[in-house]
Amino acid sequence: MIAQSPFAQTPSKTIPLDVERLRRDFPILQTSVRGKPLVYLDNAATTQKPRVVIDALRRYYEAQNANIHRGVHYLSELGTKLYEDARLKAQDFIHAADWREIIFVRGTTEGINLVAATYGRSKLNEGDEVLISGMEHHSNIVPWQMVCGERKATLKVVPLNDNGELVLEEYDRMLSSRTKMVALAHVSNALGTVNPLKRMIAMAHAKGIPVLVDGAQALPHMKVDVQDLDCDFYAFSAHKMYGPTGIGVLYGKSALLQDMPPYQGGGDMIKSVTFEKTLFNDLPYKFEAGTPNIADGIAFGATLDYVQALDWTAVMHYERDLLDYATEQLSGIKSLRLIGTAREKAGVISFVLGTIHPHDIGTILDQEGIAVRTGHHCAQPVMIRYDVPATVRASFAFYNTKSEVDALVRGIGKVLEVFA
Ligand code: 7TS
């Protein structure tokens, strides 16, 4: 089977990314930790924020704060406009067909829980199946496990090969008349694998099965077009794509969203309420109960302006080159084993170093000002699949550089000295 590359469309020549200029947009990248210049390689956990985003947050609380959607006064109308503009920018960024298909949520986790709790709970029956993959983050496992338990449905898992790629022949075989939902990561946070989603979505649709995509680790690294993918749901978090915490998007095709019961009840999600009966609001507000995360939503609007202005062809080329460089450098270290060697990867290198515990490696790297993540990365089944208790994970953003990779390699050299 042909794995499609997210880079397939990109021409080989592009204007190089001016990384030094871009780095100056991020105040924290100019700081030091433990007396060393910060080398931030924990971008899969959360990215750093450009000044325009920090400024938008500050401006909101200093000059724009009011509750939205219900006031007739100046500040409420201004906040409503800024918040709703952010929704239009998100629609534009992922190329959704309709603004009403953009549901604001807390992040990827809440987006997936929303679909599991509404679509899942109303559609799943005894004997039905939900198909996920062996590389999912816990947030694309547990919500399905919960609803399957409640509805007596079965959770099925597409296996991984030794490189960290999904076995598509198995996937094809597992799609059956019992499958009521497929839920897949676009990019794995623990392995870096980019899944051939367009093809996998077409395979599910050929059998009439809807597909939810966990896009948390994709949007920081590539331009995503939900109409081109033809996914039914796509969830992502602003904080992993240079935006604030506490806000994200659930995209859903409007026909599906219309048909789903609400998630939470409360203000804003209603048209009218009596003690006998409540009429629910139209999309997207039917799924947005209560005072929303106004400040972060507005700052997300500033984030989307920032990322929309990037040259994404250049970003993707730069990041691929950086990942190739890091892979090459780390592969040169004896006793280092890469976990996740898929042909198509983005943003993430996971590894183990002999029998040295990843937490010890992380602690020594921290002394050098290098931030990496160690542990199971909320993907414990991935650790079990590759028979490791944990990994060290370096995860990249477009503002990282080859000299930071060199610092990481030197840091690993220190680790090896300590444990020699
Ligand atoms: N899905 C994937 C693939 C993720 O990597 C994460 C967070 C989530 C979902 C959940 O996103 P949230 O914004 O709702 O928390 N991943 C990580 C990580 O790799 N390290 O810290 C958080």
Coordinates of C-alpha atoms and ligand atoms in Angstrom, one line a residue:
M1 CA 0.0 0.0 0.0
I2 CA 1.2 3.5 -0.8
A3 CA 1.7 5.8 2.2
Q4 CA 1.0 9.3 1.1
S5 CA 3.4 11.9 2.1
P6 CA 2.2 15.2 3.6
F7 CA 5.1 16.7 1.7
A8 CA 4.2 15.2 -1.6
Q9 CA 2.7 18.5 -2.9
T10 CA 5.6 20.7 -1.8
P11 CA 8.0 21.8 -4.5
S12 CA 11.7 21.0 -3.9
K13 CA 12.8 24.6 -4.0
T14 CA 11.5 27.1 -1.5
I15 CA 12.5 30.3 0.2
P16 CA 14.4 29.3 3.3
L17 CA 12.8 30.0 6.6
D18 CA 14.3 32.9 8.5
V19 CA 14.5 31.1 11.8
E20 CA 16.5 33.7 13.6
R21 CA 14.0 36.3 12.8
L22 CA 11.1 34.0 13.8
R23 CA 12.8 33.1 17.1
R24 CA 12.7 36.8 18.1
D25 CA 8.9 36.6 18.0
F26 CA 9.0 34.3 21.0
P27 CA 10.2 36.1 24.2
I28 CA 10.9 32.9 26.2
L29 CA 13.4 31.7 23.6
Q30 CA 15.7 34.5 24.6
T31 CA 15.8 33.4 28.2
S32 CA 18.1 31.1 30.2
V33 CA 17.4 28.2 32.6
R34 CA 20.0 27.0 35.1
G35 CA 22.4 29.6 33.7
K36 CA 22.2 28.1 30.2
P37 CA 20.4 29.4 27.1
L38 CA 17.0 27.6 27.0
V39 CA 16.9 24.7 24.5
Y40 CA 13.2 23.9 24.4
L41 CA 12.6 20.5 22.9
D42 CA 9.2 19.8 24.5
N43 CA 7.0 21.2 21.9
A44 CA 4.7 18.2 21.6
A45 CA 3.6 18.9 25.2
T46 CA 3.1 22.5 24.5
T47 CA 4.7 25.1 22.1
Q48 CA 6.0 28.5 23.2
K49 CA 3.9 31.6 22.4
P50 CA 4.8 34.5 20.1
R51 CA 4.6 38.0 21.6
V52 CA 1.5 38.8 19.5
V53 CA -0.4 36.1 21.4
I54 CA 0.8 37.2 24.8
D55 CA -0.1 40.8 23.8
A56 CA -3.6 39.8 22.8
L57 CA -4.2 38.2 26.1
R58 CA -3.0 41.2 28.0
R59 CA -5.0 43.6 25.8
Y60 CA -8.1 41.6 26.4
Y61 CA -7.9 41.8 30.2
E62 CA -6.6 45.4 30.3
A63 CA -9.1 46.9 27.8
Q64 CA -11.7 44.5 26.4
N65 CA -12.9 42.3 29.3
A66 CA -16.7 41.7 29.3
N67 CA -18.9 38.7 29.0
I68 CA -19.9 38.0 25.4
H69 CA -22.9 36.9 23.3
R70 CA -25.5 38.6 25.5
G71 CA -24.6 42.2 26.2
V72 CA -25.7 45.3 24.3
H73 CA -22.9 47.4 25.7
Y74 CA -19.7 48.4 23.8
L75 CA -17.3 46.0 25.5
S76 CA -19.6 43.0 25.2
E77 CA -20.1 43.6 21.6
L78 CA -16.4 44.1 21.0
G79 CA -15.5 40.9 22.8
T80 CA -18.2 39.0 20.9
K81 CA -16.8 40.3 17.6
L82 CA -13.2 39.3 18.5
Y83 CA -14.2 35.9 19.8
E84 CA -16.4 35.1 16.7
D85 CA -13.6 36.4 14.4
A86 CA -11.4 33.8 15.9
R87 CA -13.9 31.2 14.9
L88 CA -13.8 32.4 11.3
K89 CA -10.0 32.4 11.3
A90 CA -10.1 28.8 12.6
Q91 CA -12.6 27.9 9.8
D92 CA -10.3 29.5 7.3
F93 CA -7.1 27.9 8.7
I94 CA -8.4 24.3 8.4
H95 CA -10.6 25.1 5.4
A96 CA -13.9 24.1 6.9
A97 CA -16.9 24.6 4.6
D98 CA -19.0 26.4 7.2
W99 CA -18.2 28.5 10.3
R100 CA -20.9 26.7 12.3
E101 CA -18.7 23.5 12.0
I102 CA -16.2 25.1 14.3
I103 CA -17.0 24.2 18.0
F104 CA -14.8 25.9 20.6
V105 CA -13.7 23.4 23.3
R106 CA -11.0 23.3 25.9
G107 CA -8.7 21.3 23.7
T108 CA -8.3 18.0 21.9
T109 CA -9.3 16.0 24.9
E110 CA -12.6 17.8 25.3
G111 CA -13.3 17.6 21.6
I112 CA -12.9 13.8 21.6
N113 CA -14.9 13.5 24.8
L114 CA -17.7 15.6 23.2
V115 CA -18.0 13.2 20.2
A116 CA -17.7 10.1 22.4
A117 CA -20.4 11.3 24.8
T118 CA -22.8 12.6 22.2
Y119 CA -22.4 10.7 18.9
G120 CA -21.0 7.7 20.7
R121 CA -23.6 7.4 23.3
S122 CA -26.5 7.9 20.9
K123 CA -25.2 5.6 18.1
L124 CA -23.4 2.7 19.8
N125 CA -25.3 -0.4 20.7
E126 CA -24.4 -3.8 22.0
G127 CA -22.1 -5.6 19.5
D128 CA -21.0 -2.4 17.8
E129 CA -17.3 -1.6 17.5
V130 CA -15.2 1.5 17.7
L131 CA -11.8 1.2 15.9
I132 CA -8.8 3.2 17.1
S133 CA -5.1 2.6 16.6
G134 CA -2.2 1.3 18.7
M135 CA -0.5 4.7 18.7
E136 CA -3.3 6.8 20.3
H137 CA -2.8 9.2 23.1
H138 CA -4.9 8.3 26.1
S139 CA -7.3 11.0 25.2
N140 CA -8.3 9.1 22.1
I141 CA -8.5 5.8 24.0
V142 CA -10.2 6.4 27.3
P143 CA -13.3 8.3 26.1
W144 CA -14.1 5.5 23.7
Q145 CA -13.4 2.9 26.3
M146 CA -15.8 4.6 28.6
V147 CA -18.6 4.9 26.1
C148 CA -18.0 1.3 24.8
G149 CA -18.3 0.1 28.4
E150 CA -21.5 1.9 28.9
R151 CA -23.1 0.8 25.6
K152 CA -21.7 -2.7 25.6
A153 CA -19.7 -2.0 22.4
T154 CA -16.2 -3.3 21.7
L155 CA -13.0 -1.2 21.3
K156 CA -10.8 -2.6 18.5
V157 CA -7.2 -1.6 17.9
V158 CA -5.3 -1.4 14.6
P159 CA -1.8 -2.8 15.2
L160 CA 1.6 -1.1 14.6
N161 CA 4.6 -2.6 12.8
D162 CA 8.1 -2.4 14.3
N163 CA 8.7 1.0 12.7
G164 CA 5.7 2.6 14.3
E165 CA 3.4 2.5 11.2
L166 CA -0.2 1.3 11.2
V167 CA -0.7 -2.0 9.4
L168 CA -3.1 -0.9 6.7
E169 CA -4.0 -4.5 5.6
E170 CA -5.2 -5.1 9.2
Y171 CA -7.0 -1.8 9.3
D172 CA -8.9 -2.8 6.1
R173 CA -9.7 -6.1 7.6
M174 CA -11.0 -4.6 10.8
L175 CA -13.4 -2.2 9.2
S176 CA -16.7 -4.1 9.3
S177 CA -20.4 -3.7 9.4
R178 CA -20.1 -3.6 13.2
T179 CA -17.7 -0.6 13.1
K180 CA -19.6 2.6 14.0
M181 CA -16.7 4.9 14.4
V182 CA -13.0 5.1 13.5
A183 CA -10.8 7.4 15.7
L184 CA -7.2 8.0 14.6
A185 CA -4.3 10.3 15.4
H186 CA -3.1 12.3 12.5
V187 CA 0.4 12.4 14.0
S188 CA 1.6 10.2 16.9
N189 CA 2.9 12.2 19.9
A190 CA 5.0 9.3 21.1
L191 CA 6.4 8.1 17.8
G192 CA 6.1 11.0 15.4
T193 CA 4.4 8.8 12.8
V194 CA 2.3 10.7 10.2
N195 CA -0.6 8.4 9.3
P196 CA -1.8 8.2 5.6
L197 CA -5.2 9.6 6.7
K198 CA -6.7 10.5 3.4
R199 CA -6.4 7.0 2.3
M200 CA -7.6 5.6 5.6
I201 CA -10.6 7.9 5.7
A202 CA -11.6 6.9 2.2
M203 CA -11.3 3.2 3.2
A204 CA -13.7 3.8 6.2
H205 CA -16.1 5.9 4.1
A206 CA -16.3 3.1 1.5
K207 CA -17.9 1.1 4.3
G208 CA -20.1 4.0 5.5
I209 CA -18.1 4.6 8.7
P210 CA -17.4 8.1 10.0
V211 CA -13.8 9.1 11.0
L212 CA -12.7 11.3 13.9
V213 CA -9.1 12.6 13.6
D214 CA -7.0 13.6 16.6
G215 CA -5.1 16.5 15.1
A216 CA -3.2 17.6 18.2
Q217 CA 0.2 16.9 16.8
A218 CA -0.5 17.6 13.2
L219 CA -1.5 21.3 13.1
P220 CA 1.8 22.6 14.5
H221 CA 3.7 20.9 11.7
M222 CA 1.6 21.0 8.5
K223 CA -1.3 22.7 6.8
V224 CA -4.5 20.7 7.2
D225 CA -7.5 20.9 4.9
V226 CA -10.5 19.1 6.5
Q227 CA -12.5 19.1 3.3
D228 CA -9.7 17.6 1.3
L229 CA -9.1 14.9 4.0
D230 CA -12.9 14.4 4.1
C231 CA -12.7 13.6 7.9
D232 CA -16.0 13.8 9.8
F233 CA -14.5 15.2 13.0
Y234 CA -11.1 16.8 13.6
A235 CA -10.0 17.9 17.1
F236 CA -7.0 20.1 18.0
S237 CA -5.6 22.3 20.8
A238 CA -4.4 25.9 20.4
H239 CA -1.6 25.5 22.9
K240 CA 0.2 23.0 20.7
M241 CA 0.2 25.3 17.8
Y242 CA 1.7 28.5 19.4
G243 CA -1.6 29.6 21.0
P244 CA -2.9 29.8 24.6
T245 CA -3.9 26.9 26.8
G246 CA -7.6 26.2 27.5
I247 CA -8.9 26.6 24.0
G248 CA -9.2 24.3 21.0
V249 CA -11.5 23.3 18.2
L250 CA -13.7 20.4 17.4
Y251 CA -14.5 20.5 13.7
G252 CA -17.4 18.4 12.6
K253 CA -19.4 18.0 9.4
S254 CA -22.6 20.0 10.0
A255 CA -25.0 17.1 9.1
L256 CA -23.4 15.0 11.8
L257 CA -23.3 17.8 14.4
Q258 CA -27.0 18.7 13.7
D259 CA -28.0 15.2 14.4
M260 CA -26.0 14.9 17.7
P261 CA -27.5 15.6 21.1
P262 CA -25.9 18.4 23.1
Y263 CA -22.8 17.8 25.3
Q264 CA -23.4 19.9 28.4
G265 CA -26.5 21.9 29.3
G266 CA -26.6 25.5 30.5
G267 CA -26.5 29.0 29.3
D268 CA -25.8 29.9 25.7
M269 CA -26.7 26.5 24.3
I270 CA -30.4 27.1 24.5
K271 CA -33.0 29.0 22.5
S272 CA -35.7 28.9 25.2
V273 CA -36.2 27.2 28.5
T274 CA -39.3 26.3 30.5
F275 CA -39.5 23.7 33.2
E276 CA -41.3 21.5 30.8
K277 CA -39.0 21.8 27.8
T278 CA -35.8 23.3 26.5
L279 CA -35.2 24.2 22.8
F280 CA -31.5 23.9 22.0
N281 CA -29.6 26.6 20.2
D282 CA -28.3 26.3 16.6
L283 CA -24.7 25.2 15.7
P284 CA -22.1 25.9 16.9
Y285 CA -23.7 27.2 20.2
K286 CA -25.6 24.0 20.9
F287 CA -22.3 22.5 22.0
E288 CA -20.9 25.6 23.9
A289 CA -22.7 25.8 27.2
G290 CA -21.7 28.5 29.7
T291 CA -19.4 31.4 29.5
P292 CA -16.7 30.5 27.0
N293 CA -13.0 30.9 27.4
I294 CA -13.2 34.4 25.9
A295 CA -9.7 35.6 26.6
D296 CA -7.9 32.5 25.2
G297 CA -10.4 32.4 22.3
I298 CA -9.5 35.9 21.3
A299 CA -5.8 35.2 21.8
F300 CA -6.3 32.2 19.6
G301 CA -7.5 34.6 16.9
A302 CA -4.1 36.3 17.2
T303 CA -2.4 33.0 17.0
L304 CA -4.2 32.1 13.8
D305 CA -3.2 35.4 12.2
Y306 CA 0.4 34.5 13.1
V307 CA 0.4 31.0 11.8
Q308 CA -1.6 31.8 8.7
A309 CA 1.1 34.3 7.8
L310 CA 3.9 31.7 7.9
D311 CA 5.2 30.2 4.7
W312 CA 4.1 26.7 5.4
T313 CA 6.0 25.2 2.5
A314 CA 9.2 26.6 4.0
V315 CA 8.1 25.5 7.5
M316 CA 7.6 21.9 6.4
H317 CA 10.8 21.7 4.5
Y318 CA 12.7 23.3 7.4
E319 CA 11.2 20.9 10.0
R320 CA 11.8 17.9 7.9
D321 CA 15.4 18.8 7.4
L322 CA 15.8 19.4 11.1
L323 CA 14.2 16.1 12.0
D324 CA 16.4 14.3 9.5
Y325 CA 19.5 16.0 11.0
A326 CA 18.5 15.1 14.5
T327 CA 17.7 11.5 13.5
E328 CA 21.1 11.2 11.8
Q329 CA 23.0 12.7 14.8
L330 CA 21.2 10.6 17.4
S331 CA 21.6 7.4 15.3
G332 CA 25.3 7.9 15.6
I333 CA 25.2 7.4 19.4
K334 CA 26.0 3.8 20.3
S335 CA 23.5 2.3 22.7
L336 CA 20.8 4.7 21.6
R337 CA 17.6 3.1 20.2
L338 CA 15.1 5.1 18.3
I339 CA 11.5 4.3 19.1
G340 CA 9.5 5.2 16.0
T341 CA 11.2 5.0 12.6
A342 CA 8.3 5.4 10.3
R343 CA 8.9 6.6 6.8
E344 CA 6.7 9.6 7.3
K345 CA 7.3 11.4 10.6
A346 CA 6.8 14.9 12.0
G347 CA 8.1 16.8 15.0
V348 CA 9.1 13.9 17.3
I349 CA 12.1 11.8 18.1
S350 CA 11.7 9.2 20.9
F351 CA 14.5 7.1 22.1
V352 CA 16.0 5.0 24.9
L353 CA 19.7 4.9 25.9
G354 CA 20.9 1.5 27.0
T355 CA 19.5 0.7 30.4
I356 CA 19.6 4.3 31.7
H357 CA 16.2 5.4 32.9
P358 CA 14.7 8.2 30.8
H359 CA 14.0 10.3 33.9
D360 CA 17.7 10.3 34.7
I361 CA 18.5 11.4 31.2
G362 CA 15.9 14.1 31.4
T363 CA 17.3 15.4 34.7
I364 CA 20.9 15.6 33.4
L365 CA 19.7 17.3 30.2
D366 CA 17.8 19.8 32.3
Q367 CA 21.1 20.8 34.0
E368 CA 22.2 21.9 30.5
G369 CA 19.1 24.0 30.0
I370 CA 17.6 21.4 27.6
A371 CA 13.9 20.6 28.1
V372 CA 12.8 17.2 26.8
R373 CA 10.0 15.0 28.0
T374 CA 10.5 11.6 29.6
G375 CA 7.9 9.1 30.5
H376 CA 5.1 7.3 28.6
H377 CA 3.8 10.5 27.0
C378 CA 0.2 9.5 27.8
A379 CA 0.6 6.7 25.3
Q380 CA 1.2 3.7 27.6
P381 CA 0.1 1.1 25.0
V382 CA 2.9 2.4 22.7
M383 CA 5.4 1.7 25.5
I384 CA 4.0 -1.8 25.9
R385 CA 4.2 -2.4 22.1
Y386 CA 7.9 -1.5 22.0
D387 CA 8.7 -3.1 25.4
V388 CA 10.1 0.0 27.0
P389 CA 9.0 1.5 30.4
A390 CA 9.3 5.0 29.0
T391 CA 11.2 7.0 26.4
V392 CA 13.1 10.3 26.2
R393 CA 11.2 12.5 23.7
A394 CA 12.7 15.5 21.9
S395 CA 10.0 17.3 20.0
F396 CA 10.5 20.2 17.6
A397 CA 9.0 23.3 16.4
F398 CA 9.9 25.6 13.4
Y399 CA 11.9 27.8 15.8
N400 CA 14.3 25.0 16.8
T401 CA 17.8 24.9 15.2
K402 CA 20.5 22.4 14.3
S403 CA 22.7 24.0 17.0
E404 CA 20.0 23.0 19.5
V405 CA 20.2 19.5 18.2
D406 CA 23.9 19.6 18.7
A407 CA 23.4 20.8 22.3
L408 CA 21.1 17.8 22.8
V409 CA 23.8 15.4 21.4
R410 CA 26.4 17.0 23.7
G411 CA 24.0 16.6 26.6
I412 CA 23.5 12.9 25.9
G413 CA 27.3 12.7 25.8
K414 CA 27.3 14.0 29.4
V415 CA 24.7 11.4 30.4
L416 CA 26.9 8.6 29.0
E417 CA 29.9 10.0 31.0
V418 CA 27.9 10.1 34.2
F419 CA 26.7 6.5 33.7
A420 CA 30.0 5.1 32.3
Ligands
7TS1 N1 -3.8 13.8 21.3 C1 -2.5 13.8 21.1 C2 -1.9 13.1 19.9 C3 -1.7 14.5 22.0 O1 -0.3 14.6 21.7 C4 -2.2 15.2 23.1 C5 -1.4 15.9 24.1 C6 -3.6 15.2 23.2 C7 -4.4 14.5 22.3 C8 -4.3 15.9 24.3 O2 -4.2 17.3 24.1 P1 -4.8 18.3 25.2 O3 -4.4 19.6 24.6 O4 -6.3 18.1 25.2 O5 -4.1 17.9 26.4 N2 -0.1 15.4 24.2 C9 0.8 15.7 25.1 C10 2.1 15.2 25.1 O6 2.6 14.6 24.2 N3 2.8 15.7 26.2 O7 2.0 16.4 26.9 C11 0.7 16.4 26.3

